mmCIF file of C-alpha atoms and ligand atoms in Angstrom:
data_model
loop_
_atom_site.group_PDB
_atom_site.id
_atom_site.type_symbol
_atom_site.label_atom_id
_atom_site.label_comp_id
_atom_site.label_asym_id
_atom_site.label_seq_id
_atom_site.Cartn_x
_atom_site.Cartn_y
_atom_site.Cartn_z
ATOM 1 C CA MET A 1 -50.990 63.319 67.210
ATOM 2 C CA ASP A 2 -52.489 66.734 66.508
ATOM 3 C CA LYS A 3 -51.107 68.528 63.506
ATOM 4 C CA VAL A 4 -50.363 72.167 62.886
ATOM 5 C CA TYR A 5 -50.078 73.518 59.336
ATOM 6 C CA LEU A 6 -47.585 76.253 58.519
ATOM 7 C CA THR A 7 -48.008 78.370 55.392
ATOM 8 C CA TRP A 8 -45.288 79.485 52.979
ATOM 9 C CA TRP A 9 -45.798 83.019 54.234
ATOM 10 C CA GLN A 10 -45.237 81.999 57.883
ATOM 11 C CA VAL A 11 -42.189 79.960 56.952
ATOM 12 C CA ASP A 12 -40.698 82.757 54.878
ATOM 13 C CA ARG A 13 -41.241 85.273 57.696
ATOM 14 C CA ALA A 14 -39.598 82.773 60.074
ATOM 15 C CA ILE A 15 -36.579 82.375 57.786
ATOM 16 C CA PHE A 16 -36.161 86.160 57.603
ATOM 17 C CA SER A 17 -36.269 86.290 61.430
ATOM 18 C CA LEU A 18 -33.577 83.602 61.614
ATOM 19 C CA ALA A 19 -31.489 85.580 59.108
ATOM 20 C CA ASP A 20 -31.829 88.736 61.236
ATOM 21 C CA GLU A 21 -30.706 86.904 64.372
ATOM 22 C CA LEU A 22 -27.794 85.295 62.544
ATOM 23 C CA ARG A 23 -26.652 88.690 61.220
ATOM 24 C CA LYS A 24 -26.702 90.079 64.762
ATOM 25 C CA ASN A 25 -25.221 87.108 66.635
ATOM 26 C CA PHE A 26 -23.351 84.704 64.412
ATOM 27 C CA VAL A 27 -22.301 85.323 60.832
ATOM 28 C CA PRO A 28 -21.552 81.859 59.378
ATOM 29 C CA ASP A 29 -19.145 80.940 56.563
ATOM 30 C CA VAL A 30 -21.111 77.852 55.608
ATOM 31 C CA ILE A 31 -24.664 76.552 56.007
ATOM 32 C CA VAL A 32 -25.172 72.821 56.507
ATOM 33 C CA GLY A 33 -28.702 71.907 55.438
ATOM 34 C CA VAL A 34 -30.182 68.708 56.839
ATOM 35 C CA ALA A 35 -32.102 66.844 54.120
ATOM 36 C CA ARG A 36 -34.888 66.813 53.438
ATOM 37 C CA GLY A 37 -36.675 69.224 55.774
ATOM 38 C CA GLY A 38 -33.807 71.654 56.299
ATOM 39 C CA LEU A 39 -32.986 72.151 52.637
ATOM 40 C CA ILE A 40 -35.588 74.748 51.688
ATOM 41 C CA PRO A 41 -34.826 76.929 54.749
ATOM 42 C CA ALA A 42 -31.076 76.415 54.161
ATOM 43 C CA VAL A 43 -31.220 77.562 50.534
ATOM 44 C CA ARG A 44 -33.487 80.506 51.352
ATOM 45 C CA LEU A 45 -31.142 81.580 54.191
ATOM 46 C CA SER A 46 -28.164 81.296 51.884
ATOM 47 C CA HIS A 47 -29.732 83.765 49.443
ATOM 48 C CA ILE A 48 -30.859 86.162 52.176
ATOM 49 C CA LEU A 49 -27.410 86.143 53.817
ATOM 50 C CA GLY A 50 -25.579 86.927 50.573
ATOM 51 C CA ASP A 51 -25.060 83.656 48.715
ATOM 52 C CA LEU A 52 -23.477 81.629 51.483
ATOM 53 C CA GLU A 53 -22.134 78.199 50.616
ATOM 54 C CA VAL A 54 -24.603 75.382 51.390
ATOM 55 C CA LYS A 55 -23.458 71.865 52.203
ATOM 56 C CA VAL A 56 -25.878 68.977 52.545
ATOM 57 C CA ILE A 57 -26.137 66.045 54.909
ATOM 58 C CA ASP A 58 -28.990 63.539 54.803
ATOM 59 C CA VAL A 59 -30.065 61.737 57.932
ATOM 60 C CA LYS A 60 -32.960 59.288 58.018
ATOM 61 C CA PHE A 61 -34.766 58.748 61.303
ATOM 62 C CA TYR A 62 -38.531 58.784 60.818
ATOM 63 C CA LYS A 63 -40.609 56.206 58.973
ATOM 64 C CA ASP A 64 -43.905 57.919 59.809
ATOM 65 C CA ILE A 65 -45.300 60.514 62.240
ATOM 66 C CA ASP A 66 -45.018 58.236 65.250
ATOM 67 C CA GLU A 67 -42.592 55.656 63.931
ATOM 68 C CA ARG A 68 -38.862 56.178 64.246
ATOM 69 C CA MET A 69 -35.965 53.934 63.367
ATOM 70 C CA GLU A 70 -33.689 52.750 66.171
ATOM 71 C CA LYS A 71 -31.220 55.562 65.603
ATOM 72 C CA PRO A 72 -30.584 58.177 62.917
ATOM 73 C CA VAL A 73 -28.605 56.916 59.913
ATOM 74 C CA ILE A 74 -26.502 59.158 57.659
ATOM 75 C CA THR A 75 -27.527 58.442 54.065
ATOM 76 C CA ILE A 76 -25.630 61.338 52.437
ATOM 77 C CA PRO A 77 -22.441 62.224 54.332
ATOM 78 C CA LEU A 78 -20.970 65.729 54.393
ATOM 79 C CA HIS A 79 -18.686 66.391 51.457
ATOM 80 C CA GLY A 80 -15.343 68.138 51.920
ATOM 81 C CA SER A 81 -13.707 69.908 54.816
ATOM 82 C CA LEU A 82 -15.139 72.501 57.200
ATOM 83 C CA GLU A 83 -11.698 73.211 58.670
ATOM 84 C CA GLY A 84 -11.720 76.470 60.626
ATOM 85 C CA LYS A 85 -15.216 77.435 59.421
ATOM 86 C CA LYS A 86 -18.099 79.017 61.267
ATOM 87 C CA VAL A 87 -21.017 76.746 60.499
ATOM 88 C CA VAL A 88 -24.738 77.056 61.017
ATOM 89 C CA ILE A 89 -26.681 73.798 60.817
ATOM 90 C CA VAL A 90 -30.178 74.388 59.464
ATOM 91 C CA ASP A 91 -33.104 72.019 59.925
ATOM 92 C CA ASP A 92 -36.887 72.302 59.885
ATOM 93 C CA VAL A 93 -37.488 71.043 63.437
ATOM 94 C CA SER A 94 -35.618 69.685 66.433
ATOM 95 C CA ASP A 95 -37.958 66.999 67.776
ATOM 96 C CA THR A 96 -36.101 64.376 69.829
ATOM 97 C CA GLY A 97 -32.900 66.199 68.875
ATOM 98 C CA LYS A 98 -31.217 62.910 67.884
ATOM 99 C CA THR A 99 -30.793 63.918 64.241
ATOM 100 C CA LEU A 100 -29.090 67.155 65.219
ATOM 101 C CA GLU A 101 -26.807 65.316 67.648
ATOM 102 C CA VAL A 102 -25.535 63.184 64.772
ATOM 103 C CA VAL A 103 -25.168 66.193 62.470
ATOM 104 C CA ILE A 104 -23.306 68.266 65.087
ATOM 105 C CA GLU A 105 -20.846 65.398 65.542
ATOM 106 C CA GLU A 106 -20.257 65.139 61.768
ATOM 107 C CA VAL A 107 -19.800 68.890 61.387
ATOM 108 C CA LYS A 108 -17.243 68.935 64.204
ATOM 109 C CA LYS A 109 -15.455 65.907 62.730
ATOM 110 C CA ALA A 110 -15.177 67.849 59.464
ATOM 111 C CA GLY A 111 -13.174 70.494 61.344
ATOM 112 C CA ALA A 112 -15.703 73.272 61.998
ATOM 113 C CA GLU A 113 -14.344 75.854 64.434
ATOM 114 C CA ASP A 114 -17.664 77.190 65.657
ATOM 115 C CA VAL A 115 -21.107 75.604 65.256
ATOM 116 C CA ARG A 116 -24.632 76.916 65.816
ATOM 117 C CA ILE A 117 -28.052 75.425 65.160
ATOM 118 C CA ALA A 118 -30.942 77.232 63.486
ATOM 119 C CA CYS A 119 -34.355 75.560 63.134
ATOM 120 C CA LEU A 120 -37.746 76.831 62.147
ATOM 121 C CA SER A 121 -39.242 75.001 65.098
ATOM 122 C CA MET A 122 -38.511 72.951 68.196
ATOM 123 C CA LYS A 123 -40.474 70.552 70.403
ATOM 124 C CA PRO A 124 -40.510 71.219 74.163
ATOM 125 C CA TRP A 125 -38.898 67.824 74.905
ATOM 126 C CA THR A 126 -35.924 68.074 72.537
ATOM 127 C CA LYS A 127 -32.464 67.359 73.907
ATOM 128 C CA VAL A 128 -30.925 69.766 71.373
ATOM 129 C CA VAL A 129 -32.460 73.209 71.811
ATOM 130 C CA PRO A 130 -31.468 75.189 68.719
ATOM 131 C CA ASP A 131 -29.478 78.411 69.253
ATOM 132 C CA PHE A 132 -32.001 80.086 66.961
ATOM 133 C CA TYR A 133 -35.610 78.996 66.401
ATOM 134 C CA VAL A 134 -38.978 80.631 65.746
ATOM 135 C CA PHE A 135 -41.818 78.222 66.583
ATOM 136 C CA ARG A 136 -42.212 75.951 69.615
ATOM 137 C CA THR A 137 -44.978 73.334 69.584
ATOM 138 C CA ASP A 138 -45.791 69.838 70.838
ATOM 139 C CA LYS A 139 -47.850 69.112 67.695
ATOM 140 C CA TRP A 140 -46.740 67.429 64.479
ATOM 141 C CA ILE A 141 -45.854 70.279 62.129
ATOM 142 C CA VAL A 142 -46.835 70.072 58.478
ATOM 143 C CA PHE A 143 -44.637 72.354 56.391
ATOM 144 C CA PRO A 144 -45.976 73.930 53.191
ATOM 145 C CA TRP A 145 -43.743 71.729 51.013
ATOM 146 C CA GLU A 146 -45.384 68.626 52.541
ATOM 147 C CA GLU A 147 -48.991 67.417 52.381
ATOM 148 C CA PHE A 148 -51.829 69.905 52.569
ATOM 149 C CA PRO A 149 -55.413 68.971 53.402
ATOM 150 C CA VAL A 150 -57.777 69.320 50.462
ATOM 151 C CA VAL A 151 -61.439 69.889 51.258
ATOM 152 C CA VAL A 152 -63.701 68.100 48.794
ATOM 153 C CA ARG A 153 -67.252 69.471 48.612
ATOM 154 C CA GLU A 154 -69.930 66.790 48.831
HETATM 155 P P1 5GP B 1 -35.446 64.408 65.592
HETATM 156 O O1 5GP B 1 -34.223 63.644 65.277
HETATM 157 O O2 5GP B 1 -35.166 65.753 66.228
HETATM 158 O O3 5GP B 1 -36.442 63.605 66.375
HETATM 159 O O4 5GP B 1 -36.193 64.692 64.240
HETATM 160 C C1 5GP B 1 -35.620 65.431 63.263
HETATM 161 C C2 5GP B 1 -36.260 65.254 61.920
HETATM 162 O O5 5GP B 1 -37.512 64.515 61.934
HETATM 163 C C3 5GP B 1 -36.607 66.599 61.394
HETATM 164 O O6 5GP B 1 -35.533 67.091 60.649
HETATM 165 C C4 5GP B 1 -37.819 66.335 60.535
HETATM 166 O O7 5GP B 1 -37.438 65.989 59.233
HETATM 167 C C5 5GP B 1 -38.512 65.172 61.171
HETATM 168 N N1 5GP B 1 -39.563 65.657 62.080
HETATM 169 C C6 5GP B 1 -39.591 65.577 63.424
HETATM 170 N N2 5GP B 1 -40.688 66.161 63.923
HETATM 171 C C7 5GP B 1 -41.373 66.650 62.862
HETATM 172 C C8 5GP B 1 -42.614 67.381 62.721
HETATM 173 O O8 5GP B 1 -43.304 67.739 63.663
HETATM 174 N N3 5GP B 1 -42.979 67.677 61.439
HETATM 175 C C9 5GP B 1 -42.252 67.304 60.349
HETATM 176 N N4 5GP B 1 -42.719 67.642 59.157
HETATM 177 N N5 5GP B 1 -41.083 66.627 60.448
HETATM 178 C C10 5GP B 1 -40.653 66.312 61.689
#
């Protein structure tokens, strides 16, 4: 699969755009960051939006770029109640959308009153189109906190 590399600068600009849209359309009480990929955007958003509370959920689904497990498995469950809260779920990318489906269910089970999804990116085939996203691509995205190609001179 082709890859596209995002820089820190692009990601930071994208997070500021998400923050702007959230301020205009949906001011959350709590951010739920989906580990690992959603954590950096979630923490950055929390600071930009005025120190919002961040809760964490960890869902494992991918073994490698093209290799998924049968279904997403929650490895760190949500802690505490979200009773009556406005919650934004933050992840790096909605690909199949299966991870977000599981997370949405957990957030609702925890009592959230209103739930929105914010992702840096989405794939055209996802079954969960985020309410807020910045990039749309059919390529495998490499985020700046992941690998980066190093050119070695011969
Ligand atoms: P989904 O359940 O939507 O198929 O996948 C969600 C998770 O898989 C994302 O939170 C992310 O961690 C990982 N993932 C899916 N597609 C990509 C991609 O293009 N790049 C990276 N870095 N991770 C991806």
